[in-house]
mmCIF file of C-alpha atoms and ligand atoms in Angstrom:
data_model
loop_
_atom_site.group_PDB
_atom_site.id
_atom_site.type_symbol
_atom_site.label_atom_id
_atom_site.label_comp_id
_atom_site.label_asym_id
_atom_site.label_seq_id
_atom_site.Cartn_x
_atom_site.Cartn_y
_atom_site.Cartn_z
ATOM 1 C CA MET B 14 5.406 0.586 25.418
ATOM 2 C CA ARG B 15 2.363 -1.111 24.194
ATOM 3 C CA ARG B 16 2.434 -2.364 20.774
ATOM 4 C CA ILE B 17 -0.289 -1.715 18.121
ATOM 5 C CA TYR B 18 -0.195 -3.890 14.940
ATOM 6 C CA PHE B 19 -1.178 -2.346 11.661
ATOM 7 C CA ASN B 20 -2.516 -3.997 8.473
ATOM 8 C CA GLU B 21 -2.033 -1.722 5.438
ATOM 9 C CA VAL B 22 -5.014 -2.299 3.102
ATOM 10 C CA VAL B 23 -4.205 0.586 0.439
ATOM 11 C CA THR B 24 -3.555 -1.645 -2.463
ATOM 12 C CA ARG B 25 -6.879 -3.803 -1.844
ATOM 13 C CA ASP B 26 -9.518 -1.738 -0.056
ATOM 14 C CA GLY B 27 -7.839 1.500 -1.252
ATOM 15 C CA PHE B 28 -7.457 0.637 -5.005
ATOM 16 C CA GLN B 29 -10.655 -1.470 -5.436
ATOM 17 C CA ASN B 30 -12.737 1.692 -5.318
ATOM 18 C CA GLU B 31 -10.400 3.855 -7.845
ATOM 19 C CA PRO B 32 -11.996 4.356 -11.351
ATOM 20 C CA ALA B 33 -8.662 4.367 -13.285
ATOM 21 C CA PHE B 34 -6.562 1.189 -13.547
ATOM 22 C CA VAL B 35 -3.304 1.310 -11.340
ATOM 23 C CA PRO B 36 -0.718 -0.468 -13.524
ATOM 24 C CA THR B 37 0.729 -3.573 -12.182
ATOM 25 C CA ASP B 38 4.461 -2.341 -11.841
ATOM 26 C CA THR B 39 3.112 0.710 -9.953
ATOM 27 C CA LYS B 40 1.113 -1.591 -7.433
ATOM 28 C CA ILE B 41 4.277 -3.857 -6.994
ATOM 29 C CA ALA B 42 6.691 -0.800 -6.365
ATOM 30 C CA LEU B 43 4.301 0.572 -3.702
ATOM 31 C CA ILE B 44 3.780 -2.735 -1.983
ATOM 32 C CA ASP B 45 7.522 -3.322 -1.840
ATOM 33 C CA GLY B 46 7.899 0.192 -0.465
ATOM 34 C CA LEU B 47 5.368 -0.389 2.308
ATOM 35 C CA SER B 48 6.971 -3.680 3.118
ATOM 36 C CA ARG B 49 10.056 -1.810 4.388
ATOM 37 C CA CYS B 50 8.134 0.441 6.568
ATOM 38 C CA GLY B 51 7.459 -1.983 9.540
ATOM 39 C CA TYR B 52 3.856 -3.206 8.938
ATOM 40 C CA ALA B 53 2.736 -6.324 10.736
ATOM 41 C CA LYS B 54 0.677 -7.128 7.504
ATOM 42 C CA ILE B 55 -0.129 -5.989 4.150
ATOM 43 C CA GLU B 56 -3.401 -6.767 2.499
ATOM 44 C CA VAL B 57 -1.734 -7.085 -1.052
ATOM 45 C CA THR B 58 -4.774 -7.716 -3.359
ATOM 46 C CA SER B 59 -8.087 -9.753 -3.590
ATOM 47 C CA PHE B 60 -8.732 -12.939 -5.515
ATOM 48 C CA THR B 61 -12.331 -11.864 -6.595
ATOM 49 C CA SER B 62 -13.967 -11.989 -9.786
ATOM 50 C CA PRO B 63 -12.164 -9.762 -12.264
ATOM 51 C CA ARG B 64 -15.417 -8.741 -13.613
ATOM 52 C CA ALA B 65 -16.657 -7.591 -10.194
ATOM 53 C CA ILE B 66 -13.341 -5.944 -9.266
ATOM 54 C CA PRO B 67 -11.464 -5.090 -12.592
ATOM 55 C CA MET B 68 -8.788 -3.250 -10.662
ATOM 56 C CA LEU B 69 -7.399 -6.220 -8.967
ATOM 57 C CA ARG B 70 -7.478 -8.531 -11.905
ATOM 58 C CA ASP B 71 -3.621 -8.800 -11.729
ATOM 59 C CA ALA B 72 -3.746 -10.361 -8.204
ATOM 60 C CA GLY B 73 -1.701 -13.424 -9.341
ATOM 61 C CA GLU B 74 1.194 -11.374 -11.001
ATOM 62 C CA VAL B 75 1.322 -8.928 -8.150
ATOM 63 C CA MET B 76 1.581 -11.639 -5.508
ATOM 64 C CA GLY B 77 4.099 -13.371 -7.733
ATOM 65 C CA ARG B 78 6.387 -10.421 -8.283
ATOM 66 C CA ILE B 79 6.369 -8.560 -4.787
ATOM 67 C CA GLN B 80 9.286 -8.982 -2.414
ATOM 68 C CA ARG B 81 8.517 -11.104 0.700
ATOM 69 C CA VAL B 82 10.002 -9.432 3.729
ATOM 70 C CA PRO B 83 10.502 -11.428 6.871
ATOM 71 C CA GLY B 84 8.133 -10.296 9.582
ATOM 72 C CA VAL B 85 5.657 -8.803 7.187
ATOM 73 C CA GLU B 86 2.731 -11.055 6.509
ATOM 74 C CA THR B 87 0.980 -10.992 3.161
ATOM 75 C CA THR B 88 -2.842 -11.344 3.193
ATOM 76 C CA VAL B 89 -5.259 -11.596 0.388
ATOM 77 C CA LEU B 90 -8.968 -11.065 0.369
ATOM 78 C CA VAL B 91 -10.895 -14.368 -0.708
ATOM 79 C CA PRO B 92 -14.643 -14.397 -1.388
ATOM 80 C CA ASN B 93 -15.187 -18.080 -2.406
ATOM 81 C CA VAL B 94 -13.537 -21.354 -3.388
ATOM 82 C CA ARG B 95 -12.426 -20.194 -6.811
ATOM 83 C CA GLY B 96 -10.680 -17.319 -5.045
ATOM 84 C CA ALA B 97 -8.984 -19.649 -2.530
ATOM 85 C CA GLU B 98 -7.629 -21.931 -5.274
ATOM 86 C CA ARG B 99 -6.041 -18.897 -6.975
ATOM 87 C CA ALA B 100 -4.808 -17.600 -3.577
ATOM 88 C CA LEU B 101 -3.132 -20.915 -2.775
ATOM 89 C CA GLU B 102 -1.108 -20.760 -5.918
ATOM 90 C CA SER B 103 0.052 -17.237 -4.802
ATOM 91 C CA HIS B 104 1.416 -18.520 -1.384
ATOM 92 C CA ALA B 105 -0.196 -15.913 0.564
ATOM 93 C CA ASP B 106 0.583 -16.032 4.377
ATOM 94 C CA GLU B 107 -3.056 -15.427 5.218
ATOM 95 C CA PHE B 108 -6.483 -15.529 3.605
ATOM 96 C CA ASN B 109 -8.856 -12.804 4.501
ATOM 97 C CA LEU B 110 -12.209 -14.368 3.958
ATOM 98 C CA VAL B 111 -15.218 -11.844 3.562
ATOM 99 C CA MET B 112 -18.924 -11.840 4.285
ATOM 100 C CA SER B 113 -21.352 -9.367 5.568
ATOM 101 C CA THR B 114 -23.388 -9.470 8.671
ATOM 102 C CA SER B 115 -26.212 -7.701 6.674
ATOM 103 C CA GLU B 116 -28.100 -9.855 4.364
ATOM 104 C CA THR B 117 -28.774 -6.930 1.956
ATOM 105 C CA HIS B 118 -25.212 -5.871 1.921
ATOM 106 C CA ASN B 119 -24.042 -9.476 1.319
ATOM 107 C CA LEU B 120 -26.486 -9.866 -1.620
ATOM 108 C CA ALA B 121 -25.133 -6.589 -3.004
ATOM 109 C CA ASN B 122 -21.420 -7.344 -2.614
ATOM 110 C CA LEU B 123 -21.105 -10.996 -2.712
ATOM 111 C CA ARG B 124 -24.366 -11.806 -4.887
ATOM 112 C CA MET B 125 -25.685 -14.515 -2.565
ATOM 113 C CA PRO B 126 -27.428 -14.784 0.872
ATOM 114 C CA ARG B 127 -25.283 -14.936 4.041
ATOM 115 C CA GLU B 128 -25.910 -18.674 4.642
ATOM 116 C CA ASN B 129 -24.325 -19.478 1.081
ATOM 117 C CA SER B 130 -21.384 -17.358 1.764
ATOM 118 C CA PHE B 131 -20.853 -19.140 5.119
ATOM 119 C CA ALA B 132 -20.999 -22.463 3.498
ATOM 120 C CA GLY B 133 -18.604 -21.569 0.773
ATOM 121 C CA LEU B 134 -16.200 -20.033 3.168
ATOM 122 C CA ARG B 135 -16.324 -23.123 5.504
ATOM 123 C CA ASP B 136 -15.079 -24.926 2.227
ATOM 124 C CA VAL B 137 -12.377 -22.396 1.872
ATOM 125 C CA ILE B 138 -11.250 -22.840 5.497
ATOM 126 C CA ALA B 139 -11.035 -26.750 4.879
ATOM 127 C CA LEU B 140 -9.229 -26.197 1.706
ATOM 128 C CA ALA B 141 -6.597 -23.966 3.250
ATOM 129 C CA ARG B 142 -6.092 -25.632 6.645
ATOM 130 C CA GLY B 143 -2.248 -26.035 7.167
ATOM 131 C CA ARG B 144 -1.533 -23.973 4.042
ATOM 132 C CA ALA B 145 -2.425 -20.407 5.217
ATOM 133 C CA ALA B 146 -3.626 -18.775 8.278
ATOM 134 C CA ILE B 147 -7.280 -17.834 8.191
ATOM 135 C CA ASN B 148 -8.808 -14.387 9.047
ATOM 136 C CA VAL B 149 -12.528 -13.588 8.603
ATOM 137 C CA SER B 150 -13.515 -9.888 7.860
ATOM 138 C CA LEU B 151 -17.195 -9.312 8.727
ATOM 139 C CA SER B 152 -18.597 -6.448 6.857
ATOM 140 C CA THR B 153 -21.102 -3.679 8.093
ATOM 141 C CA CYS B 154 -20.763 -4.784 11.812
ATOM 142 C CA PHE B 155 -21.685 -1.304 13.063
ATOM 143 C CA GLY B 156 -24.360 -0.605 10.599
ATOM 144 C CA CYS B 157 -25.542 -1.263 6.962
ATOM 145 C CA PRO B 158 -26.198 1.584 4.558
ATOM 146 C CA MET B 159 -29.218 -0.291 3.273
ATOM 147 C CA GLU B 160 -30.593 -1.868 6.365
ATOM 148 C CA GLY B 161 -29.632 0.429 9.075
ATOM 149 C CA ASP B 162 -28.671 -0.887 12.533
ATOM 150 C CA VAL B 163 -26.933 -4.157 12.730
ATOM 151 C CA ALA B 164 -27.435 -5.725 16.174
ATOM 152 C CA GLU B 165 -24.228 -6.529 18.180
ATOM 153 C CA ASP B 166 -25.685 -9.867 18.822
ATOM 154 C CA GLU B 167 -25.987 -10.475 15.152
ATOM 155 C CA VAL B 168 -22.239 -9.694 14.711
ATOM 156 C CA ILE B 169 -21.228 -12.029 17.654
ATOM 157 C CA ARG B 170 -23.373 -14.871 16.114
ATOM 158 C CA TRP B 171 -21.324 -14.903 12.958
ATOM 159 C CA ALA B 172 -18.162 -14.315 14.788
ATOM 160 C CA ASP B 173 -19.035 -17.421 17.012
ATOM 161 C CA ARG B 174 -19.758 -19.481 13.968
ATOM 162 C CA PHE B 175 -16.323 -18.866 12.416
ATOM 163 C CA ALA B 176 -14.433 -19.021 15.762
ATOM 164 C CA GLU B 177 -15.983 -22.634 15.940
ATOM 165 C CA LEU B 178 -14.136 -23.345 12.697
ATOM 166 C CA GLY B 179 -10.868 -22.633 14.163
ATOM 167 C CA VAL B 180 -10.025 -19.262 12.288
ATOM 168 C CA ARG B 181 -6.926 -17.408 13.667
ATOM 169 C CA GLY B 182 -8.519 -13.939 13.580
ATOM 170 C CA LEU B 183 -11.625 -11.825 13.059
ATOM 171 C CA THR B 184 -11.613 -8.439 11.636
ATOM 172 C CA ILE B 185 -14.806 -6.435 12.647
ATOM 173 C CA CYS B 186 -15.463 -3.786 9.885
ATOM 174 C CA ASP B 187 -17.148 -0.569 9.925
ATOM 175 C CA THR B 188 -17.694 -0.740 6.075
ATOM 176 C CA THR B 189 -19.340 2.627 5.477
ATOM 177 C CA GLY B 190 -18.361 4.576 8.633
ATOM 178 C CA MET B 191 -21.454 4.248 10.618
ATOM 179 C CA ALA B 192 -19.699 3.452 13.859
ATOM 180 C CA HIS B 193 -19.406 5.828 16.720
ATOM 181 C CA PRO B 194 -17.003 5.689 19.625
ATOM 182 C CA ALA B 195 -19.624 4.581 22.374
ATOM 183 C CA GLN B 196 -20.637 1.767 20.103
ATOM 184 C CA VAL B 197 -16.961 0.820 19.299
ATOM 185 C CA ALA B 198 -16.196 0.692 23.066
ATOM 186 C CA ARG B 199 -19.151 -1.626 23.869
ATOM 187 C CA MET B 200 -18.245 -3.831 20.802
ATOM 188 C CA SER B 201 -14.533 -3.968 21.731
ATOM 189 C CA ARG B 202 -15.172 -5.216 25.235
ATOM 190 C CA HIS B 203 -17.600 -7.794 23.990
ATOM 191 C CA LEU B 204 -15.169 -9.068 21.453
ATOM 192 C CA LEU B 205 -12.018 -9.105 23.709
ATOM 193 C CA ALA B 206 -13.989 -10.853 26.514
ATOM 194 C CA ARG B 207 -15.576 -13.480 24.178
ATOM 195 C CA PHE B 208 -12.651 -14.388 22.014
ATOM 196 C CA PRO B 209 -9.562 -14.069 24.005
ATOM 197 C CA GLY B 210 -7.691 -16.548 21.807
ATOM 198 C CA LEU B 211 -8.264 -14.850 18.565
ATOM 199 C CA GLN B 212 -6.518 -11.891 16.795
ATOM 200 C CA ILE B 213 -9.264 -9.223 16.809
ATOM 201 C CA THR B 214 -8.734 -6.552 14.298
ATOM 202 C CA LEU B 215 -10.957 -3.364 13.646
ATOM 203 C CA HIS B 216 -11.454 -1.803 10.366
ATOM 204 C CA PHE B 217 -12.814 1.639 10.232
ATOM 205 C CA HIS B 218 -13.719 4.015 7.477
ATOM 206 C CA ASN B 219 -13.757 7.647 8.056
ATOM 207 C CA THR B 220 -16.914 8.318 6.207
ATOM 208 C CA ARG B 221 -18.453 10.755 8.870
ATOM 209 C CA GLY B 222 -15.174 11.849 10.506
ATOM 210 C CA MET B 223 -15.361 9.308 13.366
ATOM 211 C CA GLY B 224 -12.507 6.950 12.247
ATOM 212 C CA LEU B 225 -9.592 8.044 14.499
ATOM 213 C CA ALA B 226 -11.963 8.552 17.421
ATOM 214 C CA ASN B 227 -13.272 5.035 16.937
ATOM 215 C CA MET B 228 -9.747 3.692 16.730
ATOM 216 C CA LEU B 229 -8.770 5.521 19.957
ATOM 217 C CA VAL B 230 -11.536 4.222 21.988
ATOM 218 C CA ALA B 231 -10.810 0.626 20.770
ATOM 219 C CA VAL B 232 -7.183 1.115 21.722
ATOM 220 C CA GLN B 233 -8.440 2.305 25.080
ATOM 221 C CA GLU B 234 -10.415 -0.899 25.554
ATOM 222 C CA GLY B 235 -7.376 -3.132 24.674
ATOM 223 C CA VAL B 236 -7.783 -3.802 20.948
ATOM 224 C CA ASP B 237 -4.284 -3.844 19.454
ATOM 225 C CA ARG B 238 -4.811 -4.496 15.749
ATOM 226 C CA PHE B 239 -6.133 -2.201 13.156
ATOM 227 C CA ASP B 240 -6.616 -1.937 9.365
ATOM 228 C CA GLY B 241 -5.341 1.358 7.854
ATOM 229 C CA SER B 242 -5.182 2.692 4.346
ATOM 230 C CA LEU B 243 -2.365 4.848 3.017
ATOM 231 C CA GLY B 244 -3.660 8.323 2.309
ATOM 232 C CA GLY B 245 -7.120 7.361 3.671
ATOM 233 C CA LEU B 246 -8.000 5.845 0.240
ATOM 234 C CA GLY B 247 -10.651 3.072 0.120
ATOM 235 C CA GLY B 248 -14.400 2.070 0.063
ATOM 236 C CA CYS B 249 -16.520 -0.898 -0.844
ATOM 237 C CA PRO B 250 -17.896 -0.500 -4.480
ATOM 238 C CA TYR B 251 -21.082 -2.334 -3.305
ATOM 239 C CA ALA B 252 -21.913 0.048 -0.588
ATOM 240 C CA PRO B 253 -23.650 3.396 -1.250
ATOM 241 C CA GLY B 254 -21.801 6.416 -0.056
ATOM 242 C CA ALA B 255 -18.631 4.531 0.930
ATOM 243 C CA THR B 256 -15.578 6.493 1.318
ATOM 244 C CA GLY B 257 -12.085 5.986 2.484
ATOM 245 C CA ASN B 258 -10.483 3.917 5.499
ATOM 246 C CA ILE B 259 -8.862 5.527 8.345
ATOM 247 C CA CYS B 260 -5.607 6.950 6.957
ATOM 248 C CA SER B 261 -2.723 4.860 8.040
ATOM 249 C CA GLU B 262 -0.071 7.586 8.429
ATOM 250 C CA ASP B 263 -2.506 9.804 10.229
ATOM 251 C CA ALA B 264 -3.412 6.966 12.700
ATOM 252 C CA ILE B 265 0.168 5.829 13.203
ATOM 253 C CA HIS B 266 1.460 9.448 13.713
ATOM 254 C CA MET B 267 -1.230 9.942 16.424
ATOM 255 C CA LEU B 268 -0.410 6.728 18.286
ATOM 256 C CA GLN B 269 3.394 7.364 18.110
ATOM 257 C CA ALA B 270 2.806 10.869 19.494
ATOM 258 C CA MET B 271 0.863 9.157 22.463
ATOM 259 C CA GLY B 272 3.664 6.893 23.059
ATOM 260 C CA PHE B 273 2.509 3.578 21.433
ATOM 261 C CA ASP B 274 4.844 1.379 19.562
ATOM 262 C CA THR B 275 3.463 0.818 15.961
ATOM 263 C CA GLY B 276 6.711 -0.683 14.630
ATOM 264 C CA ILE B 277 6.405 1.653 11.685
ATOM 265 C CA ASP B 278 8.921 4.059 10.414
ATOM 266 C CA LEU B 279 7.048 7.232 9.405
ATOM 267 C CA ASP B 280 10.216 8.585 7.558
ATOM 268 C CA LEU B 281 9.688 5.829 5.136
ATOM 269 C CA LEU B 282 5.908 5.809 5.022
ATOM 270 C CA LEU B 283 5.323 9.586 4.485
ATOM 271 C CA PRO B 284 7.131 9.729 1.127
ATOM 272 C CA LEU B 285 4.997 6.831 -0.134
ATOM 273 C CA ALA B 286 1.789 8.683 1.075
ATOM 274 C CA ARG B 287 2.986 11.842 -0.731
ATOM 275 C CA ALA B 288 3.517 9.998 -3.902
ATOM 276 C CA LEU B 289 0.025 8.429 -3.688
ATOM 277 C CA PRO B 290 -1.949 11.269 -5.451
ATOM 278 C CA GLU B 291 0.138 10.930 -8.457
ATOM 279 C CA ILE B 292 -0.544 7.091 -8.633
ATOM 280 C CA VAL B 293 -4.352 7.635 -8.341
ATOM 281 C CA GLY B 294 -4.479 10.908 -10.242
ATOM 282 C CA HIS B 295 -6.267 12.933 -7.508
ATOM 283 C CA ASP B 296 -5.811 14.360 -4.022
ATOM 284 C CA VAL B 297 -6.419 12.011 -1.148
ATOM 285 C CA PRO B 298 -7.768 12.573 2.559
ATOM 286 C CA GLY B 299 -4.712 11.924 4.568
ATOM 287 C CA GLN B 300 -3.607 15.079 6.537
ATOM 288 C CA VAL B 301 -0.151 14.490 8.005
ATOM 289 C CA ALA B 302 1.386 13.925 4.604
ATOM 290 C CA LYS B 303 0.362 17.431 3.870
ATOM 291 C CA SER B 304 0.886 19.096 7.044
ATOM 292 C CA GLY B 305 3.891 17.391 8.356
ATOM 293 C CA ARG B 306 4.485 15.730 11.755
ATOM 294 C CA ILE B 307 3.896 17.639 14.958
ATOM 295 C CA SER B 308 7.701 17.497 15.362
ATOM 296 C CA ASP B 309 8.415 19.243 12.351
ATOM 297 C CA VAL B 310 9.137 22.737 13.497
ATOM 298 C CA HIS B 311 9.340 25.723 11.078
ATOM 299 C CA PRO B 312 11.528 28.810 11.002
ATOM 300 C CA ALA B 313 9.744 31.723 12.437
ATOM 301 C CA PRO B 314 8.693 34.409 9.956
ATOM 302 C CA ASP B 315 10.788 37.478 9.389
ATOM 303 C CA GLY B 316 10.737 40.041 12.042
ATOM 304 C CA VAL B 317 10.186 37.696 14.912
ATOM 305 C CA ALA B 318 13.779 37.611 16.051
ATOM 306 C CA GLU B 319 13.772 41.480 16.079
ATOM 307 C CA LEU B 320 10.516 41.474 18.017
ATOM 308 C CA ARG B 321 11.950 39.115 20.522
ATOM 309 C CA HIS B 322 14.970 41.348 20.825
ATOM 310 C CA GLN B 323 12.860 44.556 21.335
ATOM 311 C CA PHE B 324 10.746 43.079 23.987
ATOM 312 C CA ALA B 325 13.829 41.691 25.880
ATOM 313 C CA GLN B 326 15.200 45.274 26.058
ATOM 314 C CA GLN B 327 11.915 46.548 27.743
ATOM 315 C CA PRO B 328 12.098 47.061 31.651
HETATM 316 N N1 COA T 2 -11.835 -15.389 -9.057
HETATM 317 C C1 COA T 2 -11.912 -15.441 -10.390
HETATM 318 N N2 COA T 2 -13.181 -15.557 -11.007
HETATM 319 C C2 COA T 2 -14.168 -15.775 -10.296
HETATM 320 C C3 COA T 2 -13.953 -15.805 -8.932
HETATM 321 C C4 COA T 2 -12.996 -15.591 -8.225
HETATM 322 N N3 COA T 2 -12.784 -15.618 -6.941
HETATM 323 N N4 COA T 2 -15.316 -16.047 -8.411
HETATM 324 C C5 COA T 2 -16.211 -16.299 -9.603
HETATM 325 N N5 COA T 2 -15.364 -15.999 -10.686
HETATM 326 C C6 COA T 2 -15.937 -16.129 -12.045
HETATM 327 C C7 COA T 2 -16.496 -17.418 -12.378
HETATM 328 O O1 COA T 2 -15.302 -18.138 -12.721
HETATM 329 C C8 COA T 2 -17.500 -17.156 -13.484
HETATM 330 O O2 COA T 2 -16.640 -16.823 -14.710
HETATM 331 P P1 COA T 2 -17.315 -17.235 -16.022
HETATM 332 O O3 COA T 2 -18.618 -16.266 -16.097
HETATM 333 O O4 COA T 2 -16.286 -16.790 -17.027
HETATM 334 O O5 COA T 2 -17.721 -18.711 -15.983
HETATM 335 C C9 COA T 2 -17.960 -15.674 -13.077
HETATM 336 O O6 COA T 2 -16.892 -15.042 -12.193
HETATM 337 C C10 COA T 2 -19.233 -15.808 -12.330
HETATM 338 O O7 COA T 2 -19.128 -16.720 -11.299
HETATM 339 P P2 COA T 2 -20.174 -16.884 -10.176
HETATM 340 O O8 COA T 2 -19.815 -18.025 -9.171
HETATM 341 O O9 COA T 2 -21.650 -16.806 -10.649
HETATM 342 O O10 COA T 2 -19.935 -15.640 -9.299
HETATM 343 P P3 COA T 2 -20.632 -14.305 -9.156
HETATM 344 O O11 COA T 2 -20.657 -13.595 -10.429
HETATM 345 O O12 COA T 2 -21.777 -14.455 -8.465
HETATM 346 O O13 COA T 2 -19.671 -13.483 -8.237
HETATM 347 C C11 COA T 2 -18.159 -13.102 -6.458
HETATM 348 C C12 COA T 2 -19.486 -13.770 -6.835
HETATM 349 C C13 COA T 2 -18.359 -12.861 -4.767
HETATM 350 C C14 COA T 2 -17.088 -13.929 -6.613
HETATM 351 C C15 COA T 2 -18.074 -11.766 -7.043
HETATM 352 O O14 COA T 2 -19.367 -11.014 -6.782
HETATM 353 C C16 COA T 2 -16.891 -10.879 -6.486
HETATM 354 O O15 COA T 2 -15.796 -11.209 -6.819
HETATM 355 N N6 COA T 2 -17.348 -9.836 -5.991
HETATM 356 C C17 COA T 2 -16.309 -9.007 -5.214
HETATM 357 C C18 COA T 2 -16.570 -8.593 -3.876
HETATM 358 C C19 COA T 2 -15.576 -7.636 -3.291
HETATM 359 O O16 COA T 2 -14.240 -7.800 -3.389
HETATM 360 N N7 COA T 2 -16.137 -6.613 -2.692
HETATM 361 C C20 COA T 2 -15.389 -5.694 -2.254
HETATM 362 C C21 COA T 2 -14.560 -5.957 -0.860
HETATM 363 S S1 COA T 2 -15.603 -6.448 0.440
HETATM 364 ZN ZN1 ZN T 3 -13.272 -1.428 4.033
#
């Protein structure tokens, strides 16, 4: 059975876009629950400016108090050297560095040109060497809500620059759900051929309903790592029209039905998804938590047994 690795991002990408602060204890309980489900990785929080992302201002405390489960990596989003210093204190297994392939989105999200981001992240990589694994998430790789198309060659150019710095992995992000399956298939082939030694992860948002289709074509091309968010929460606060990530439990349910090994126990995960609306105070997009698994069969309505019997009697 082919293994597909999931990184759960609900407490980072999911929560960063929520208006009401989720209490620290609630975050910790959720992360501890997720840690028992079989994820390869959990993106716990981000060490960003607390003024930019107030929801995650408790990153240090959260990292200090969660249970570390062997086999489940913790990763934290790091935008700059200040963030890396805080992340080092937290003993995260991985730093997830972030910058955008679109100049406009980088200015909106990180308040600096891409070259400045790159220089800062190069310093972060030097600082973290030997102390944490490095993944780089490149935002808006399938299109920018302000610039429109982002050329595949531009994505590869930034990916090359980070690959040269010796990173362990690259996450290619569809920050605002602009990717379509034909584009994802092309990009997946290109990435796998060019970076055979790197962990390649794809990060999709379901903004236009193409999230699971995009994941599936990437799986078919050989990509085996995906970000997903419990309940389908998520979105970048600095991207107009951003909505949720692909929903973890829906994606996992689909892949398991198709015979893939995700390592994840849906019996443990679905109750966490069902508790999520209570935590964020509103309904969430995920569907399997509402409808149940395809293997959940329901009793037939009254009268069906009688009808079956009647028809069985007819010649
Ligand atoms: N952690 C904590 N504080 C930070 C910080 C970090 N990683 N980075 C900057 N700060 C603080 C500085 O210490 C400074 O504080 P002060 O005003 O009390 O002195 C203040 O923030 C401004 O610092 P500056 O270097 O000018 O940063 P900035 O305001 O230009 O912010 C970012 C740059 C990238 C750090 C900030 O915009 C950010 O965190 N953005 C979040 C991006 C994000 O997570 N987007 C969603 C996910 S893709
Ligand atoms: Zn995202």
